[in-house]
mmCIF file with all atom_site columns, C-alpha atoms in Angstrom:
data_model
loop_
_atom_site.group_PDB
_atom_site.id
_atom_site.type_symbol
_atom_site.label_atom_id
_atom_site.label_alt_id
_atom_site.label_comp_id
_atom_site.label_asym_id
_atom_site.label_entity_id
_atom_site.label_seq_id
_atom_site.pdbx_PDB_ins_code
_atom_site.Cartn_x
_atom_site.Cartn_y
_atom_site.Cartn_z
_atom_site.occupancy
_atom_site.B_iso_or_equiv
_atom_site.pdbx_formal_charge
_atom_site.auth_seq_id
_atom_site.auth_comp_id
_atom_site.auth_asym_id
_atom_site.auth_atom_id
_atom_site.pdbx_PDB_model_num
ATOM 1   C CA . MET A 1 1   ? -39.046 28.294 -49.131 1.00 0.00 ? 252 MET A CA 1
ATOM 2   C CA . HIS A 1 2   ? -35.229 28.187 -48.998 1.00 0.00 ? 253 HIS A CA 1
ATOM 3   C CA . LYS A 1 3   ? -35.244 29.341 -45.328 1.00 0.00 ? 254 LYS A CA 1
ATOM 4   C CA . ILE A 1 4   ? -37.738 26.632 -44.394 1.00 0.00 ? 255 ILE A CA 1
ATOM 5   C CA . ILE A 1 5   ? -35.491 23.944 -45.879 1.00 0.00 ? 256 ILE A CA 1
ATOM 6   C CA . ILE A 1 6   ? -32.507 25.305 -43.935 1.00 0.00 ? 257 ILE A CA 1
ATOM 7   C CA . VAL A 1 7   ? -34.510 25.255 -40.680 1.00 0.00 ? 258 VAL A CA 1
ATOM 8   C CA . ILE A 1 8   ? -35.691 21.678 -41.351 1.00 0.00 ? 259 ILE A CA 1
ATOM 9   C CA . VAL A 1 9   ? -32.131 20.516 -42.096 1.00 0.00 ? 260 VAL A CA 1
ATOM 10  C CA . PHE A 1 10  ? -30.888 22.240 -38.918 1.00 0.00 ? 261 PHE A CA 1
ATOM 11  C CA . ILE A 1 11  ? -33.582 20.577 -36.792 1.00 0.00 ? 262 ILE A CA 1
ATOM 12  C CA . MET A 1 12  ? -32.847 17.185 -38.366 1.00 0.00 ? 263 MET A CA 1
ATOM 13  C CA . GLY A 1 13  ? -29.168 17.677 -37.555 1.00 0.00 ? 264 GLY A CA 1
ATOM 14  C CA . LEU A 1 14  ? -29.971 18.416 -33.907 1.00 0.00 ? 265 LEU A CA 1
ATOM 15  C CA . VAL A 1 15  ? -32.178 15.349 -33.649 1.00 0.00 ? 266 VAL A CA 1
ATOM 16  C CA . ALA A 1 16  ? -29.586 13.098 -35.334 1.00 0.00 ? 267 ALA A CA 1
ATOM 17  C CA . CYS A 1 17  ? -26.627 14.342 -33.297 1.00 0.00 ? 268 CYS A CA 1
ATOM 18  C CA . GLY A 1 18  ? -28.390 14.917 -30.021 1.00 0.00 ? 269 GLY A CA 1
ATOM 19  C CA . SER A 1 19  ? -28.941 18.255 -28.386 1.00 0.00 ? 270 SER A CA 1
ATOM 20  C CA . PRO A 1 20  ? -26.042 20.128 -26.769 1.00 0.00 ? 271 PRO A CA 1
ATOM 21  C CA . GLN A 1 21  ? -27.827 19.800 -23.422 1.00 0.00 ? 272 GLN A CA 1
ATOM 22  C CA . LYS A 1 22  ? -27.928 16.000 -23.729 1.00 0.00 ? 273 LYS A CA 1
ATOM 23  C CA . LYS A 1 23  ? -24.206 15.874 -24.507 1.00 0.00 ? 274 LYS A CA 1
ATOM 24  C CA . HIS A 1 24  ? -23.490 18.000 -21.426 1.00 0.00 ? 275 HIS A CA 1
ATOM 25  C CA . VAL A 1 25  ? -25.396 15.561 -19.215 1.00 0.00 ? 276 VAL A CA 1
ATOM 26  C CA . GLU A 1 26  ? -23.476 12.598 -20.678 1.00 0.00 ? 277 GLU A CA 1
ATOM 27  C CA . GLN A 1 27  ? -20.153 14.362 -20.109 1.00 0.00 ? 278 GLN A CA 1
ATOM 28  C CA . LYS A 1 28  ? -21.103 15.208 -16.534 1.00 0.00 ? 279 LYS A CA 1
ATOM 29  C CA . THR A 1 29  ? -21.919 11.547 -15.885 1.00 0.00 ? 280 THR A CA 1
ATOM 30  C CA . VAL A 1 30  ? -18.491 10.507 -17.163 1.00 0.00 ? 281 VAL A CA 1
ATOM 31  C CA . GLU A 1 31  ? -16.831 13.170 -14.986 1.00 0.00 ? 282 GLU A CA 1
ATOM 32  C CA . SER A 1 32  ? -18.705 11.986 -11.921 1.00 0.00 ? 283 SER A CA 1
ATOM 33  C CA . THR A 1 33  ? -17.143 8.529  -12.366 1.00 0.00 ? 284 THR A CA 1
ATOM 34  C CA . GLY A 1 34  ? -13.669 10.024 -12.295 1.00 0.00 ? 285 GLY A CA 1
ATOM 35  C CA . LEU A 1 35  ? -12.947 8.745  -15.804 1.00 0.00 ? 286 LEU A CA 1
ATOM 36  C CA . ALA A 1 36  ? -12.654 12.202 -17.334 1.00 0.00 ? 287 ALA A CA 1
ATOM 37  C CA . ASN A 1 37  ? -12.325 14.270 -14.214 1.00 0.00 ? 288 ASN A CA 1
ATOM 38  C CA . GLN A 1 38  ? -10.792 17.510 -15.431 1.00 0.00 ? 289 GLN A CA 1
ATOM 39  C CA . ASN A 1 39  ? -11.363 19.320 -12.121 1.00 0.00 ? 290 ASN A CA 1
ATOM 40  C CA . GLY A 1 40  ? -9.683  16.489 -10.214 1.00 0.00 ? 291 GLY A CA 1
ATOM 41  C CA . LYS A 1 41  ? -6.713  16.683 -12.547 1.00 0.00 ? 292 LYS A CA 1
ATOM 42  C CA . LEU A 1 42  ? -6.497  20.440 -12.036 1.00 0.00 ? 293 LEU A CA 1
ATOM 43  C CA . VAL A 1 43  ? -6.689  20.107 -8.228  1.00 0.00 ? 294 VAL A CA 1
ATOM 44  C CA . TYR A 1 44  ? -3.955  17.446 -8.403  1.00 0.00 ? 295 TYR A CA 1
ATOM 45  C CA . LYS A 1 45  ? -1.725  19.747 -10.452 1.00 0.00 ? 296 LYS A CA 1
ATOM 46  C CA . ARG A 1 46  ? -2.247  22.635 -8.026  1.00 0.00 ? 297 ARG A CA 1
ATOM 47  C CA . HIS A 1 47  ? -1.897  20.822 -4.713  1.00 0.00 ? 298 HIS A CA 1
ATOM 48  C CA . CYS A 1 48  ? -0.350  17.374 -5.131  1.00 0.00 ? 299 CYS A CA 1
ATOM 49  C CA . LEU A 1 49  ? 1.971   17.343 -8.124  1.00 0.00 ? 300 LEU A CA 1
ATOM 50  C CA . ALA A 1 50  ? 4.961   19.066 -6.498  1.00 0.00 ? 301 ALA A CA 1
ATOM 51  C CA . CYS A 1 51  ? 5.403   16.233 -3.987  1.00 0.00 ? 302 CYS A CA 1
ATOM 52  C CA . HIS A 1 52  ? 3.758   13.266 -5.676  1.00 0.00 ? 303 HIS A CA 1
ATOM 53  C CA . GLN A 1 53  ? 4.851   14.102 -9.272  1.00 0.00 ? 304 GLN A CA 1
ATOM 54  C CA . ALA A 1 54  ? 2.938   14.112 -12.559 1.00 0.00 ? 305 ALA A CA 1
ATOM 55  C CA . ASN A 1 55  ? 2.940   10.314 -12.782 1.00 0.00 ? 306 ASN A CA 1
ATOM 56  C CA . ALA A 1 56  ? 1.859   9.990  -9.109  1.00 0.00 ? 307 ALA A CA 1
ATOM 57  C CA . GLY A 1 57  ? 5.109   8.116  -8.513  1.00 0.00 ? 308 GLY A CA 1
ATOM 58  C CA . GLY A 1 58  ? 6.246   10.307 -5.620  1.00 0.00 ? 309 GLY A CA 1
ATOM 59  C CA . ILE A 1 59  ? 9.881   11.038 -4.790  1.00 0.00 ? 310 ILE A CA 1
ATOM 60  C CA . PRO A 1 60  ? 11.838  8.111  -3.325  1.00 0.00 ? 311 PRO A CA 1
ATOM 61  C CA . LYS A 1 61  ? 12.663  8.463  0.388   1.00 0.00 ? 312 LYS A CA 1
ATOM 62  C CA . MET A 1 62  ? 10.716  11.756 0.527   1.00 0.00 ? 313 MET A CA 1
ATOM 63  C CA . TYR A 1 63  ? 7.128   11.559 -0.744  1.00 0.00 ? 314 TYR A CA 1
ATOM 64  C CA . PRO A 1 64  ? 5.264   8.276  -1.272  1.00 0.00 ? 315 PRO A CA 1
ATOM 65  C CA . PRO A 1 65  ? 3.760   7.293  -4.597  1.00 0.00 ? 316 PRO A CA 1
ATOM 66  C CA . LEU A 1 66  ? 0.031   7.608  -5.028  1.00 0.00 ? 317 LEU A CA 1
ATOM 67  C CA . ALA A 1 67  ? 0.185   5.256  -8.023  1.00 0.00 ? 318 ALA A CA 1
ATOM 68  C CA . LYS A 1 68  ? -0.648  1.631  -7.274  1.00 0.00 ? 319 LYS A CA 1
ATOM 69  C CA . ASN A 1 69  ? -1.262  2.627  -3.675  1.00 0.00 ? 320 ASN A CA 1
ATOM 70  C CA . LYS A 1 70  ? -3.542  0.445  -1.539  1.00 0.00 ? 321 LYS A CA 1
ATOM 71  C CA . VAL A 1 71  ? -4.645  3.458  0.537   1.00 0.00 ? 322 VAL A CA 1
ATOM 72  C CA . ILE A 1 72  ? -5.836  5.286  -2.604  1.00 0.00 ? 323 ILE A CA 1
ATOM 73  C CA . SER A 1 73  ? -7.751  2.177  -3.677  1.00 0.00 ? 324 SER A CA 1
ATOM 74  C CA . GLY A 1 74  ? -8.887  1.352  -0.146  1.00 0.00 ? 325 GLY A CA 1
ATOM 75  C CA . GLU A 1 75  ? -11.418 2.634  2.347   1.00 0.00 ? 326 GLU A CA 1
ATOM 76  C CA . LYS A 1 76  ? -13.005 5.954  1.456   1.00 0.00 ? 327 LYS A CA 1
ATOM 77  C CA . GLU A 1 77  ? -13.072 7.239  5.034   1.00 0.00 ? 328 GLU A CA 1
ATOM 78  C CA . GLN A 1 78  ? -9.342  6.744  5.588   1.00 0.00 ? 329 GLN A CA 1
ATOM 79  C CA . LEU A 1 79  ? -8.462  8.405  2.292   1.00 0.00 ? 330 LEU A CA 1
ATOM 80  C CA . ILE A 1 80  ? -10.760 11.395 2.840   1.00 0.00 ? 331 ILE A CA 1
ATOM 81  C CA . GLY A 1 81  ? -9.399  11.752 6.383   1.00 0.00 ? 332 GLY A CA 1
ATOM 82  C CA . ILE A 1 82  ? -5.820  11.935 5.115   1.00 0.00 ? 333 ILE A CA 1
ATOM 83  C CA . VAL A 1 83  ? -6.669  14.724 2.687   1.00 0.00 ? 334 VAL A CA 1
ATOM 84  C CA . LEU A 1 84  ? -8.702  16.659 5.258   1.00 0.00 ? 335 LEU A CA 1
ATOM 85  C CA . ASN A 1 85  ? -6.376  16.240 8.235   1.00 0.00 ? 336 ASN A CA 1
ATOM 86  C CA . GLY A 1 86  ? -2.998  15.436 6.722   1.00 0.00 ? 337 GLY A CA 1
ATOM 87  C CA . MET A 1 87  ? -0.758  12.815 8.233   1.00 0.00 ? 338 MET A CA 1
ATOM 88  C CA . SER A 1 88  ? 2.651   12.328 9.745   1.00 0.00 ? 339 SER A CA 1
ATOM 89  C CA . GLY A 1 89  ? 4.808   9.492  10.944  1.00 0.00 ? 340 GLY A CA 1
ATOM 90  C CA . GLU A 1 90  ? 6.300   6.417  9.411   1.00 0.00 ? 341 GLU A CA 1
ATOM 91  C CA . ILE A 1 91  ? 4.364   4.626  6.688   1.00 0.00 ? 342 ILE A CA 1
ATOM 92  C CA . GLU A 1 92  ? 5.212   1.915  4.199   1.00 0.00 ? 343 GLU A CA 1
ATOM 93  C CA . VAL A 1 93  ? 4.065   2.232  0.601   1.00 0.00 ? 344 VAL A CA 1
ATOM 94  C CA . ASN A 1 94  ? 4.860   -0.401 -2.004  1.00 0.00 ? 345 ASN A CA 1
ATOM 95  C CA . GLY A 1 95  ? 7.656   -1.831 0.137   1.00 0.00 ? 346 GLY A CA 1
ATOM 96  C CA . GLU A 1 96  ? 9.394   1.484  0.854   1.00 0.00 ? 347 GLU A CA 1
ATOM 97  C CA . THR A 1 97  ? 9.322   3.368  4.168   1.00 0.00 ? 348 THR A CA 1
ATOM 98  C CA . TYR A 1 98  ? 8.490   7.072  4.357   1.00 0.00 ? 349 TYR A CA 1
ATOM 99  C CA . ASN A 1 99  ? 8.546   9.289  7.425   1.00 0.00 ? 350 ASN A CA 1
ATOM 100 C CA . GLY A 1 100 ? 7.306   12.749 6.600   1.00 0.00 ? 351 GLY A CA 1
ATOM 101 C CA . VAL A 1 101 ? 4.494   15.177 7.040   1.00 0.00 ? 352 VAL A CA 1
ATOM 102 C CA . MET A 1 102 ? 1.598   15.872 4.710   1.00 0.00 ? 353 MET A CA 1
ATOM 103 C CA . ALA A 1 103 ? -0.457  18.965 5.408   1.00 0.00 ? 354 ALA A CA 1
ATOM 104 C CA . GLY A 1 104 ? -4.232  18.731 5.580   1.00 0.00 ? 355 GLY A CA 1
ATOM 105 C CA . TYR A 1 105 ? -6.300  20.362 2.869   1.00 0.00 ? 356 TYR A CA 1
ATOM 106 C CA . ARG A 1 106 ? -9.426  21.491 4.729   1.00 0.00 ? 357 ARG A CA 1
ATOM 107 C CA . ASN A 1 107 ? -9.195  24.681 2.686   1.00 0.00 ? 358 ASN A CA 1
ATOM 108 C CA . LEU A 1 108 ? -10.333 22.762 -0.402  1.00 0.00 ? 359 LEU A CA 1
ATOM 109 C CA . SER A 1 109 ? -14.033 22.427 -1.126  1.00 0.00 ? 360 SER A CA 1
ATOM 110 C CA . ASP A 1 110 ? -15.823 19.111 -0.668  1.00 0.00 ? 361 ASP A CA 1
ATOM 111 C CA . LYS A 1 111 ? -16.156 18.937 -4.463  1.00 0.00 ? 362 LYS A CA 1
ATOM 112 C CA . ASP A 1 112 ? -12.438 19.529 -5.038  1.00 0.00 ? 363 ASP A CA 1
ATOM 113 C CA . ILE A 1 113 ? -11.497 16.817 -2.538  1.00 0.00 ? 364 ILE A CA 1
ATOM 114 C CA . ALA A 1 114 ? -13.972 14.326 -4.028  1.00 0.00 ? 365 ALA A CA 1
ATOM 115 C CA . ASP A 1 115 ? -12.810 15.161 -7.554  1.00 0.00 ? 366 ASP A CA 1
ATOM 116 C CA . VAL A 1 116 ? -9.095  14.794 -6.844  1.00 0.00 ? 367 VAL A CA 1
ATOM 117 C CA . LEU A 1 117 ? -9.616  11.517 -5.001  1.00 0.00 ? 368 LEU A CA 1
ATOM 118 C CA . ASN A 1 118 ? -11.784 10.174 -7.832  1.00 0.00 ? 369 ASN A CA 1
ATOM 119 C CA . TYR A 1 119 ? -9.112  11.292 -10.295 1.00 0.00 ? 370 TYR A CA 1
ATOM 120 C CA . LEU A 1 120 ? -6.537  9.268  -8.352  1.00 0.00 ? 371 LEU A CA 1
ATOM 121 C CA . ARG A 1 121 ? -8.856  6.269  -7.919  1.00 0.00 ? 372 ARG A CA 1
ATOM 122 C CA . ALA A 1 122 ? -9.618  6.172  -11.648 1.00 0.00 ? 373 ALA A CA 1
ATOM 123 C CA . GLY A 1 123 ? -6.001  6.105  -12.799 1.00 0.00 ? 374 GLY A CA 1
ATOM 124 C CA . PHE A 1 124 ? -2.385  5.465  -11.912 1.00 0.00 ? 375 PHE A CA 1
ATOM 125 C CA . GLY A 1 125 ? -3.080  1.767  -11.370 1.00 0.00 ? 376 GLY A CA 1
ATOM 126 C CA . ASN A 1 126 ? -5.649  2.475  -8.636  1.00 0.00 ? 377 ASN A CA 1
ATOM 127 C CA . THR A 1 127 ? -9.293  1.483  -8.357  1.00 0.00 ? 378 THR A CA 1
ATOM 128 C CA . GLY A 1 128 ? -12.115 2.261  -5.980  1.00 0.00 ? 379 GLY A CA 1
ATOM 129 C CA . ASP A 1 129 ? -15.696 3.290  -5.569  1.00 0.00 ? 380 ASP A CA 1
ATOM 130 C CA . ILE A 1 130 ? -16.659 6.851  -6.364  1.00 0.00 ? 381 ILE A CA 1
ATOM 131 C CA . ILE A 1 131 ? -16.273 9.346  -3.528  1.00 0.00 ? 382 ILE A CA 1
ATOM 132 C CA . THR A 1 132 ? -19.060 11.916 -3.337  1.00 0.00 ? 383 THR A CA 1
ATOM 133 C CA . GLU A 1 133 ? -19.060 15.479 -2.061  1.00 0.00 ? 384 GLU A CA 1
ATOM 134 C CA . ASP A 1 134 ? -21.529 14.394 0.629   1.00 0.00 ? 385 ASP A CA 1
ATOM 135 C CA . GLU A 1 135 ? -19.113 11.746 1.908   1.00 0.00 ? 386 GLU A CA 1
ATOM 136 C CA . VAL A 1 136 ? -16.387 14.352 2.209   1.00 0.00 ? 387 VAL A CA 1
ATOM 137 C CA . LYS A 1 137 ? -18.795 16.741 3.946   1.00 0.00 ? 388 LYS A CA 1
ATOM 138 C CA . MET A 1 138 ? -19.822 14.048 6.476   1.00 0.00 ? 389 MET A CA 1
ATOM 139 C CA . LEU A 1 139 ? -16.188 13.471 7.469   1.00 0.00 ? 390 LEU A CA 1
ATOM 140 C CA . ARG A 1 140 ? -15.246 17.136 7.530   1.00 0.00 ? 391 ARG A CA 1
#
């Protein structure tokens, strides 16, 4: 009888708190919006942080800020293209001129590129629609 009560209490706890599988689905939905994008943050740390810094503020006269950057918040295709193909030449970001080279990151997976761009678009003063793996794949 004691074991039956324990099983009933356990089942009631699962029903009241939600199943672990349901919580995983909710977390995945939040990640897909870029709001809690841990993979995007990790990709940023591995590939972007050295030049663009932890706060996405860049390094004056050397590497442009990604924070409050109209390109990050702008058209998906342009942004994806920059990550895939890199860029060079003079650009102006937030009133400052930069003239450097950024390597392309075709070596990253479509998911990693989408995640890092969503991570940037969800923070650092940026906004923008979600970028999907399929959108990256189409432009690759």
